Tab-separated table of C-alpha atoms (C1' of nucleotides) in Angstrom:
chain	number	residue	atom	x	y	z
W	349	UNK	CA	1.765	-10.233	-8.245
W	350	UNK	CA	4.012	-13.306	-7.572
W	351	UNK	CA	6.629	-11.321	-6.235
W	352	UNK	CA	8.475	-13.974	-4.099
W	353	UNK	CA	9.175	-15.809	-7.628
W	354	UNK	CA	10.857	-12.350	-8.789
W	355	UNK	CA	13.239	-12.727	-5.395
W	356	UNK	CA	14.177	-15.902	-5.786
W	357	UNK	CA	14.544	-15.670	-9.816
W	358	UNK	CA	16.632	-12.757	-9.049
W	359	UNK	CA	18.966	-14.732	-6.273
W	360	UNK	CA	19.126	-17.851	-8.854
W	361	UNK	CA	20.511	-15.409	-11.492
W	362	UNK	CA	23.282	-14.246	-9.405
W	363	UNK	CA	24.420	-17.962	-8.597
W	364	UNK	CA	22.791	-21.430	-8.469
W	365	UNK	CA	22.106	-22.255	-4.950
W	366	UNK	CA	19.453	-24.527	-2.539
W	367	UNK	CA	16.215	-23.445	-1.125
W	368	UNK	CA	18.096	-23.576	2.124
W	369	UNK	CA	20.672	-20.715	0.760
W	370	UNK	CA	17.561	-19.045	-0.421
W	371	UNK	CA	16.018	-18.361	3.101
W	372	UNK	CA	19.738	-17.705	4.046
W	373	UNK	CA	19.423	-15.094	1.816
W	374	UNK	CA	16.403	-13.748	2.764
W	375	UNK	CA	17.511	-13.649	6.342
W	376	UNK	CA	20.548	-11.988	5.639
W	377	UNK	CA	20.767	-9.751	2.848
W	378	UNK	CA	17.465	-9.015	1.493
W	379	UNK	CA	15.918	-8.608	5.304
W	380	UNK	CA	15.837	-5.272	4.689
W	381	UNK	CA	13.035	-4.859	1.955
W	382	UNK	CA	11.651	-8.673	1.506
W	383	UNK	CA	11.248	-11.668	3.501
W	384	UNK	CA	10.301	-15.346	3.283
W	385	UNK	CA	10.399	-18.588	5.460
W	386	UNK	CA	11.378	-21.915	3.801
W	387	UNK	CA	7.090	-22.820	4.499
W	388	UNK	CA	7.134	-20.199	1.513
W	389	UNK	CA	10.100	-20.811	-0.679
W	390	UNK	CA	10.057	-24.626	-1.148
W	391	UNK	CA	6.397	-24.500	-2.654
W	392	UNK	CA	7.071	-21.810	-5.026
W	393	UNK	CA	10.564	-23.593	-6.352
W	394	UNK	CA	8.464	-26.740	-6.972
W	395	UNK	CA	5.926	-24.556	-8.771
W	396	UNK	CA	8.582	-22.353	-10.693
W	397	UNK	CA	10.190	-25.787	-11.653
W	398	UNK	CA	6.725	-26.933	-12.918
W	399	UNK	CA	6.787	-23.387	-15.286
W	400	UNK	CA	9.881	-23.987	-16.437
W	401	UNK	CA	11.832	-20.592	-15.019
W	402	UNK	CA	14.063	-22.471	-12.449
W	403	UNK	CA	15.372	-26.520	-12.921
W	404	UNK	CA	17.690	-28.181	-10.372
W	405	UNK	CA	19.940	-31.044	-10.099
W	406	UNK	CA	20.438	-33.342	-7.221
W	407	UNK	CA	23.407	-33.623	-5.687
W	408	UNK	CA	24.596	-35.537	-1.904
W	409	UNK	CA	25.065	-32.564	0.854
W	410	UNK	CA	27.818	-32.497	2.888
W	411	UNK	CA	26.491	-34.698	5.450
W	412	UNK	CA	25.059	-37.643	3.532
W	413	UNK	CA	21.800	-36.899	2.686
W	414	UNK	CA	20.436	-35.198	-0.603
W	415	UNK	CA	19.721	-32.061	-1.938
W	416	UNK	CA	18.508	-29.805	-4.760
W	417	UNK	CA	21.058	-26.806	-6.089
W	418	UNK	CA	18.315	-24.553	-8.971
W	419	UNK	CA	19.807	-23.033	-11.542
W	420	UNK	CA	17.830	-20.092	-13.630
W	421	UNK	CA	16.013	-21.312	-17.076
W	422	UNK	CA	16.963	-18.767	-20.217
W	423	UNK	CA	13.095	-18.466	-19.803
W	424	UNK	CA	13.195	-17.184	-16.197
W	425	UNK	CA	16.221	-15.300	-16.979
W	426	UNK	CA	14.058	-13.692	-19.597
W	427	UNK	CA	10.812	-13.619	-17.401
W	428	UNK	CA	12.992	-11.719	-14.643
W	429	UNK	CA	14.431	-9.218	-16.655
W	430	UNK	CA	10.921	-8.470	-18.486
W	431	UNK	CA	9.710	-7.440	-14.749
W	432	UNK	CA	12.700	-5.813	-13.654
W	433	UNK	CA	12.258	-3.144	-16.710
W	434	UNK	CA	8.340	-3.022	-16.427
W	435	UNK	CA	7.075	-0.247	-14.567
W	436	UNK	CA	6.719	-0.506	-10.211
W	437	UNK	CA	3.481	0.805	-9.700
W	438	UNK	CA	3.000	2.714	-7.095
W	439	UNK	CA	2.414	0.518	-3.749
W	440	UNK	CA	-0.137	0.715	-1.232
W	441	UNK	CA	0.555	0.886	2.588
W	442	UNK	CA	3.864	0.045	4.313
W	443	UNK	CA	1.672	-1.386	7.248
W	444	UNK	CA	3.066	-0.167	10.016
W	445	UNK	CA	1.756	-0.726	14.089
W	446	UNK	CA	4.138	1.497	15.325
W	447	UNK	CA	3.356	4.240	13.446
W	448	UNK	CA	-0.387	2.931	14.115
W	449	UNK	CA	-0.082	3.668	18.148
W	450	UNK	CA	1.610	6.767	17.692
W	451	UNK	CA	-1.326	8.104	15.688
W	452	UNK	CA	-3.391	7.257	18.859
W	453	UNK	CA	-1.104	8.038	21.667
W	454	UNK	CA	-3.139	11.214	22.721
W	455	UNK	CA	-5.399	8.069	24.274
W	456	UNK	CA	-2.196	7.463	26.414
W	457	UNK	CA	-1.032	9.642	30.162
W	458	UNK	CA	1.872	11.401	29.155
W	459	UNK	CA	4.454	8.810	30.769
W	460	UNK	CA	3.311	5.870	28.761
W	461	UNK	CA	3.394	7.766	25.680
W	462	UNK	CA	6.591	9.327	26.210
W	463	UNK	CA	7.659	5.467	27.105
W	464	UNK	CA	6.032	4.219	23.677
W	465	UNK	CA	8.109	7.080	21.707
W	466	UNK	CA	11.341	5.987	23.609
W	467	UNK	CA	11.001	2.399	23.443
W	468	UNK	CA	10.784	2.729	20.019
W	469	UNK	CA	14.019	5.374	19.774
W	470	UNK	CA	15.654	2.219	21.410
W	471	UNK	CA	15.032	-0.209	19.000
W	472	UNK	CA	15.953	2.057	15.919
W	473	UNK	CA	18.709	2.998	17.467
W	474	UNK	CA	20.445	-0.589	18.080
W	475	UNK	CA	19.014	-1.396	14.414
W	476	UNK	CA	21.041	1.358	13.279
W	477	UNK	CA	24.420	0.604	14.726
W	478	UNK	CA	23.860	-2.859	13.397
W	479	UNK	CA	23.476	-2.023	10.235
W	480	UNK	CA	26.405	0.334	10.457
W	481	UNK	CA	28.710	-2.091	11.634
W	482	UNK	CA	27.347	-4.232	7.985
W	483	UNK	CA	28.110	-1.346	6.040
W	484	UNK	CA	32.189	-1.392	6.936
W	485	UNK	CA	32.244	-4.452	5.500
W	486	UNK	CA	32.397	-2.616	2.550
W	487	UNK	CA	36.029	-0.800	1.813
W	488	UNK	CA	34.508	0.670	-1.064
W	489	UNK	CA	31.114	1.253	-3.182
W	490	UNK	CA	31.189	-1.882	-4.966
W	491	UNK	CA	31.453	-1.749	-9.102
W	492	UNK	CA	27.754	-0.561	-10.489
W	493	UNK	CA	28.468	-3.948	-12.522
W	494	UNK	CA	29.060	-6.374	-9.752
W	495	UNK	CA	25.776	-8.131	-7.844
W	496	UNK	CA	27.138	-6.371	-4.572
W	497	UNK	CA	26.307	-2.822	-5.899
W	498	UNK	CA	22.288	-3.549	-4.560
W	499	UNK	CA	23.678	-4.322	-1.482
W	500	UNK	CA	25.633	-1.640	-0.989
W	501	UNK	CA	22.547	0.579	-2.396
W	502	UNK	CA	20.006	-1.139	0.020
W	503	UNK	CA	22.398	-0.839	2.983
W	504	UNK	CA	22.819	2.475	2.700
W	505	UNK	CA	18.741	3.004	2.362
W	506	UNK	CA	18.252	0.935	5.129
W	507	UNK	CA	20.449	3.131	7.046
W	508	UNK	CA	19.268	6.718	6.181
W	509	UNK	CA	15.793	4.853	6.918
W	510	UNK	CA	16.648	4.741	10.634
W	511	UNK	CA	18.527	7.790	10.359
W	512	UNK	CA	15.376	9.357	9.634
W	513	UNK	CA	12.959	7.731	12.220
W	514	UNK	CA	15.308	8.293	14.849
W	515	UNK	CA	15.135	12.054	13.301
W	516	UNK	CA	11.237	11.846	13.426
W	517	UNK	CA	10.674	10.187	17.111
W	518	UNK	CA	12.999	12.744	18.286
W	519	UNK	CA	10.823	15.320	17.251
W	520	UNK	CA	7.813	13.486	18.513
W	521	UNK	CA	9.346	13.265	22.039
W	522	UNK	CA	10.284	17.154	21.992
W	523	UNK	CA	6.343	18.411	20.510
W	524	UNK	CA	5.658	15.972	23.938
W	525	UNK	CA	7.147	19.082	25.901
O	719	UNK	CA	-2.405	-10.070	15.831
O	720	UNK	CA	-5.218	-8.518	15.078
O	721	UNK	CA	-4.294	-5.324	14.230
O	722	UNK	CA	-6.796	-3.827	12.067
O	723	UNK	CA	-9.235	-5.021	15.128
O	724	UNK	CA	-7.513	-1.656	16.881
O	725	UNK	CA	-6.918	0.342	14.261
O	726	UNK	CA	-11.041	0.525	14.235
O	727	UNK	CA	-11.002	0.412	17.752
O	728	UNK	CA	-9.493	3.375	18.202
O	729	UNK	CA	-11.353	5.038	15.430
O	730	UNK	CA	-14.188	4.984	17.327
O	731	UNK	CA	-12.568	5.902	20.548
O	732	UNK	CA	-12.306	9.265	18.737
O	733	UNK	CA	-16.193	9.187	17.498
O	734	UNK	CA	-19.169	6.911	16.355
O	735	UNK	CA	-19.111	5.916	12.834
O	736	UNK	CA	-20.405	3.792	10.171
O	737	UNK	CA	-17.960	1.248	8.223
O	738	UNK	CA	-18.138	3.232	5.116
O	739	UNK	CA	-17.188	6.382	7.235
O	740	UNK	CA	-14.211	4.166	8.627
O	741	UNK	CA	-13.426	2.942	5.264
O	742	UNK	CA	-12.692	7.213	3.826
O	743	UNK	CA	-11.002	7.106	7.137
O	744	UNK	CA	-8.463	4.470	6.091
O	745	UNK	CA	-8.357	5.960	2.455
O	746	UNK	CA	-7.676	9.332	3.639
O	747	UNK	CA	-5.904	9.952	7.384
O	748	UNK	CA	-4.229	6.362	8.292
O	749	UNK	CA	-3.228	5.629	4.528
O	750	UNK	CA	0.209	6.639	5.640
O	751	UNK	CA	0.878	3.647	7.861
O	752	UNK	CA	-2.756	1.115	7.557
O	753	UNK	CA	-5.159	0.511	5.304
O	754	UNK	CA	-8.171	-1.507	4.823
O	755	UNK	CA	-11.148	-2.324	1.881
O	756	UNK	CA	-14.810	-2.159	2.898
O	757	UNK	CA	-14.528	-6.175	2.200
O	758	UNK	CA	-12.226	-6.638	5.281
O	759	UNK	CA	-13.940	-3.717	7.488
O	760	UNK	CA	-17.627	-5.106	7.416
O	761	UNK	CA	-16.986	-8.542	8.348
O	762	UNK	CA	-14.860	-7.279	11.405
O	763	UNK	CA	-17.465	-5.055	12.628
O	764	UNK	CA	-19.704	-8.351	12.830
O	765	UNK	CA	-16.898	-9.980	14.163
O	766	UNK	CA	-16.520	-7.229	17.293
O	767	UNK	CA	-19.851	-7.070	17.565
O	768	UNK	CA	-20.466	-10.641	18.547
O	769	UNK	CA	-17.283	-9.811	20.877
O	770	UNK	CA	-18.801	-7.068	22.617
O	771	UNK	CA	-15.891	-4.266	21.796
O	772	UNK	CA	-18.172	-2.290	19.620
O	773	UNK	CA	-22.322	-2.046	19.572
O	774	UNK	CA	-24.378	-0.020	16.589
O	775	UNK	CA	-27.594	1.974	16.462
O	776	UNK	CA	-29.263	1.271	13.469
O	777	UNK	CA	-30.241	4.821	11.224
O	778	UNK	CA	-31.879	6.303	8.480
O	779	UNK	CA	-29.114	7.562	6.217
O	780	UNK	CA	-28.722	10.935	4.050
O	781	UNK	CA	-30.752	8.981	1.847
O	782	UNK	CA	-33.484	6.785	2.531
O	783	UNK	CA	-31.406	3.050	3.308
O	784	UNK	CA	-30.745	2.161	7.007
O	785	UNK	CA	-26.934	2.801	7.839
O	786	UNK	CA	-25.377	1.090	11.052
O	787	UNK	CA	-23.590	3.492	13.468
O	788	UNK	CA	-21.218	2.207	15.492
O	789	UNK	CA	-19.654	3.382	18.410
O	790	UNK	CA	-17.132	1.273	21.097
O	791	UNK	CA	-17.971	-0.470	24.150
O	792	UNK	CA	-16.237	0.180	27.714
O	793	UNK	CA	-14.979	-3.225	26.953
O	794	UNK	CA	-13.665	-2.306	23.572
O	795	UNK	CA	-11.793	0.784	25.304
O	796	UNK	CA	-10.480	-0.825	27.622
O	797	UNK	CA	-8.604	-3.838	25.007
O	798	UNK	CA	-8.080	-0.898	23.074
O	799	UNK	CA	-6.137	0.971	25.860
O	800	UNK	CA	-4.123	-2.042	26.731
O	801	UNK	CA	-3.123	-2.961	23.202
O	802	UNK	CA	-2.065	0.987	22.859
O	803	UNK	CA	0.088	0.415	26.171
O	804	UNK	CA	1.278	-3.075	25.491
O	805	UNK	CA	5.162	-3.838	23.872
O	806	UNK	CA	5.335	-3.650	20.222
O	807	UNK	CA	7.396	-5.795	19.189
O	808	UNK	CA	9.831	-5.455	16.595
O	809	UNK	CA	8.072	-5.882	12.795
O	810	UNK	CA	9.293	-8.256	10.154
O	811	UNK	CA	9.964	-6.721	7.218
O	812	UNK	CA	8.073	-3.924	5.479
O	813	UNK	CA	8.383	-5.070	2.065
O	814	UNK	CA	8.810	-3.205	-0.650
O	815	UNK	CA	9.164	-4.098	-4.337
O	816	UNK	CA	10.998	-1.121	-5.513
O	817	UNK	CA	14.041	-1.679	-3.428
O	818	UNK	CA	13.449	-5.094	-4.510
O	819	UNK	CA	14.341	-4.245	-7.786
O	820	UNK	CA	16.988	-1.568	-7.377
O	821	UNK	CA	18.747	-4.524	-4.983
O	822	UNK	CA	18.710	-6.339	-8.654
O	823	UNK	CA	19.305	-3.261	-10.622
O	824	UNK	CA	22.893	-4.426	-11.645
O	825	UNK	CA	21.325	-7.091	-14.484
O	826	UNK	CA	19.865	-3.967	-15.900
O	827	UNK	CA	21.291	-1.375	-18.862
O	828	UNK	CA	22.467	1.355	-17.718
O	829	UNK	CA	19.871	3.303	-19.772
O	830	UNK	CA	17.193	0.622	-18.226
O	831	UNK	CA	18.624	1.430	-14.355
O	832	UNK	CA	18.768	4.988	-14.754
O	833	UNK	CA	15.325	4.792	-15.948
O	834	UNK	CA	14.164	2.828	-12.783
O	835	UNK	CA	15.208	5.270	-10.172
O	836	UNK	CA	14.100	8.107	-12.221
O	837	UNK	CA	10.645	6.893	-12.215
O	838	UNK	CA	10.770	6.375	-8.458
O	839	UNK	CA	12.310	9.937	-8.206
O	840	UNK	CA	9.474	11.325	-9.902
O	841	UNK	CA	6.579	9.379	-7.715
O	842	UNK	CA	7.854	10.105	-4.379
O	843	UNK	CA	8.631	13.962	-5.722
O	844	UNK	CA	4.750	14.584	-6.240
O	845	UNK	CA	3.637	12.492	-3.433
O	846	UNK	CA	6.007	14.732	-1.016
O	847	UNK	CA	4.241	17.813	-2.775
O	848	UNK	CA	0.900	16.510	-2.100
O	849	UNK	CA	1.630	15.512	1.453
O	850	UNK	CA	3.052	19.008	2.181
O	851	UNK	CA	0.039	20.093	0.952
O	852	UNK	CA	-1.790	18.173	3.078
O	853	UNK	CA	0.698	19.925	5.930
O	854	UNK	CA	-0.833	23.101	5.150
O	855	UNK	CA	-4.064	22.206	6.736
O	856	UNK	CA	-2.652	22.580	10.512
O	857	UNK	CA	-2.085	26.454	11.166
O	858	UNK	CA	-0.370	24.720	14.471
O	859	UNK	CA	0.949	22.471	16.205
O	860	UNK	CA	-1.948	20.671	18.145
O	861	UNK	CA	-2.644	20.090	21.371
O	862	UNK	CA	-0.766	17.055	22.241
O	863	UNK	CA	-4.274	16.188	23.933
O	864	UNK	CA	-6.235	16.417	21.204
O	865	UNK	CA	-7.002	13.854	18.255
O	866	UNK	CA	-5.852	15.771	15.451
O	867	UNK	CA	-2.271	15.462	17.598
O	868	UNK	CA	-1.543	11.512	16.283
O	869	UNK	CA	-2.401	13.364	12.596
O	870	UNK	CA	0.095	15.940	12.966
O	871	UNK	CA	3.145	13.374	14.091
O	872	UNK	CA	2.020	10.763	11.253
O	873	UNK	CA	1.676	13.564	8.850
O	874	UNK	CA	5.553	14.606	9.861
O	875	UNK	CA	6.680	11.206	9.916
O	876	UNK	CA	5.244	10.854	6.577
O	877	UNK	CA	7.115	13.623	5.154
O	878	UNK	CA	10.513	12.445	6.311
O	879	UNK	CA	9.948	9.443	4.834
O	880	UNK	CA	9.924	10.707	1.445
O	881	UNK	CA	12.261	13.182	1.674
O	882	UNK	CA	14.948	10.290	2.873
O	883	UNK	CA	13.851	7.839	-0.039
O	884	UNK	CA	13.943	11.405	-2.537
O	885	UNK	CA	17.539	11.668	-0.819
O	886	UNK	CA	18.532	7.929	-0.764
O	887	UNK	CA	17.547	7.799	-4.888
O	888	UNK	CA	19.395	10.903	-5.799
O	889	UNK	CA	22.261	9.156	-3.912
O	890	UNK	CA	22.156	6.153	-6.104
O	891	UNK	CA	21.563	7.719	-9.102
O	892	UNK	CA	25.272	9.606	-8.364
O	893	UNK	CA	26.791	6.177	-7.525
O	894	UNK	CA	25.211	5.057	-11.355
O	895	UNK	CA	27.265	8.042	-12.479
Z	1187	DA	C1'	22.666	-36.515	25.704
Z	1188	DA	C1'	21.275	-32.187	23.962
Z	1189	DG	C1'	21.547	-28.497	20.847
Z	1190	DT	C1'	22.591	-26.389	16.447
Z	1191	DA	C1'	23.124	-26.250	11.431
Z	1192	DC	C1'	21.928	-28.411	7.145
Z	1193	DA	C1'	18.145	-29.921	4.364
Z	1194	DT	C1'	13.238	-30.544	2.736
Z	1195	DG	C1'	8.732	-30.764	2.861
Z	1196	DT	C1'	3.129	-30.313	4.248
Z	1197	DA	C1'	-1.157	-28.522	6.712
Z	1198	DA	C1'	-3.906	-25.346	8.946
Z	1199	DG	C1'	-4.924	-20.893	9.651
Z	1200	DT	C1'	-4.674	-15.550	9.258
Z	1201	DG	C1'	-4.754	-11.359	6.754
Z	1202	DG	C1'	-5.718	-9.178	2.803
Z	1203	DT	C1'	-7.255	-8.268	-2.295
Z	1204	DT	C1'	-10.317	-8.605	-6.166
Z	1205	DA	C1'	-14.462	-9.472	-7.818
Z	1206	DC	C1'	-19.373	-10.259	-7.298
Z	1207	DA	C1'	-23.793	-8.295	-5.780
Z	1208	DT	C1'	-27.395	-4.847	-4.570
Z	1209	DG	C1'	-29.781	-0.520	-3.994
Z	1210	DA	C1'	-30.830	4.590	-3.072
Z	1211	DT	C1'	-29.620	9.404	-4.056
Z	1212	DT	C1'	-27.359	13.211	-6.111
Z	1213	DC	C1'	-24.888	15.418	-9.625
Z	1214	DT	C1'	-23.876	16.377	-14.655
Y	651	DA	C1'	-29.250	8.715	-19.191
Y	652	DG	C1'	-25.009	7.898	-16.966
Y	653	DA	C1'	-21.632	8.604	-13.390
Y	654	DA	C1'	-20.376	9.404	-8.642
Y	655	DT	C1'	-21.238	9.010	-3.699
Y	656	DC	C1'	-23.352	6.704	0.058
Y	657	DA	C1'	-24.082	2.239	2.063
Y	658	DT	C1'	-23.611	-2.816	3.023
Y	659	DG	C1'	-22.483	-7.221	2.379
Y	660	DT	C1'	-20.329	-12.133	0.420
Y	661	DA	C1'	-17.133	-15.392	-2.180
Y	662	DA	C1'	-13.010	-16.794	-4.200
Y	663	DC	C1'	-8.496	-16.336	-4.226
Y	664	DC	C1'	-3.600	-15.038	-3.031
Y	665	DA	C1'	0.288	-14.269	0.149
Y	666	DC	C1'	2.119	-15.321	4.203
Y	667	DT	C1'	2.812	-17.371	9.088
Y	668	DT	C1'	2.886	-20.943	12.457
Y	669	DA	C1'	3.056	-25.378	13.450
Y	670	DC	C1'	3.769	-30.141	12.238
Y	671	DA	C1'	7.033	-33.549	10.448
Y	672	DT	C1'	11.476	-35.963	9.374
Y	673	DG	C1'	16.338	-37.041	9.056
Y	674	DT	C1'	21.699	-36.333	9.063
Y	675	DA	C1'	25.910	-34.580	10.988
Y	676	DC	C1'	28.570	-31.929	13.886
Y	677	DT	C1'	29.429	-29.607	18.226
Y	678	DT	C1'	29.265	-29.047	23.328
DNA sequence: AAGTACATGTAAGTGGTTACATGATTCT
DNA sequence: AGAATCATGTAACCACTTACATGTACTT
């Protein structure tokens, strides 16, 4: 479905940048719903260069050596806005192995799965203030104009994500008795 | 990792079964949180087999055409049993194309964006009805010994997923205004 | 002298999907 | 006669991860 070259297309058409401020990108902002190591990114901009949708110019780093900054083609800028509007059909599994060993803790003696459910609590739980603490960065919900409005949209799903599997473990641990 | 290794694994913890029964197994209960085609659950049963985790009986089926039954080895129960107890560690990202593209909505017509979530709005509305439906089935709450326990929590989970994402949409479409 | 950040790439392997391939039985 | 369900497998391909590989510059 070539979704990584929809991400990065995307990221170019906010603002010309290298493949290393790509998988800064995907580290930072975009963690949340996507994800890709440089292993992945610096084949597909030599194969989105070879289409056409992305071209770059060289240009020294700030150390000596050289790099690439892409820009967006008026061809990927069309490309990316053709699959923005088509239709998202409906995805398959959100593979998840947490979710996984809770659907066979009954295997488990009560203590280890009551330390499986809380381990878990745990981890959402320090995910969540995290993401809190991102989400005063923002003084205000961004313009629905500006490229920050999906982050702020994102953020916030991200967070009532956790929210809600905090919610759900909690009510795992109590049908535990 | 391995993973869909004990996902079968502890399918047939529960009860022997033949990989087309553990393929409508995948399709119907774990779709929520793992799935698998027939193409990736055949070859792994010849995989385990050669490990000595799972061992089959070979059968007559419904109809005339031999059908293998498998069923899991002490061995298999007992990697099973320390997977089940072992740390998960924290996943990468589950990624997800429709956040994808409301992260991007911004280069998007209003008309266009409104559209987007919409559509989203109206997918995760029916699935929600179908998985309440689905809630109908337990009368109870079951024993948190029994199989059909891991169900009931998935099931639950399941349902607070979508109602966030319903909730997290109708929050973005009032930030659209 | 060692570690981190910037910067770019390739190779081998895993996990998963789509398509190819076959055959019996039951239902419409 | 044709479609759906049961039943099992393989082959080609795609997406992604881990490891290999190199080099500069700045920081500790």
């Amino acid at each position: 479905m070539r979704t990584l070259k929809y991400a990065i297309l995307g990221l170019l058409n906010q603002k010309e940048m290298t493949g290393y401020d790509l998988m800064k990108q995907f580290e930072s902002t975009l963690c949340e719903f996507w994800s890709a190591k440089h292993s992945q990114i610096y084949p597909e901009l030599k194969k989105l260069t070879e289409e056409g949708s992305v071209a770059y110019k060289t240009e020294p780093s700030d150390n000596g050596a050289e790099k690439k900054i892409y820009h967006i083609t008026e061809e990927g800028r069309r490309d990316f806005i053709d699959w923005l509007s088509s239709e998202t059909k409906p995805q398959p599994t959100p593979k998840d192995i947490s979710r996984l060993k809770i659907f066979f803790c009954n295997c488990l003696p009560a203590e280890d799965r009551k330390f499986l459910l809380e381990d878990q609590l745990h981890k959402h739980s320090s995910r969540l203030k995290h993401l809190r603490n991102n989400q005063t960065k923002f003084t205000a919900v961004p313009d629905s104009e500006a490229d920050e409005f999906g982050d702020y949209l994102v953020l916030m799903g991200a967070i009532m994500r956790e929210e809600m599997v905090i919610e759900w473990l909690r009510k795992c641990l109590a049908l535990l008795g």
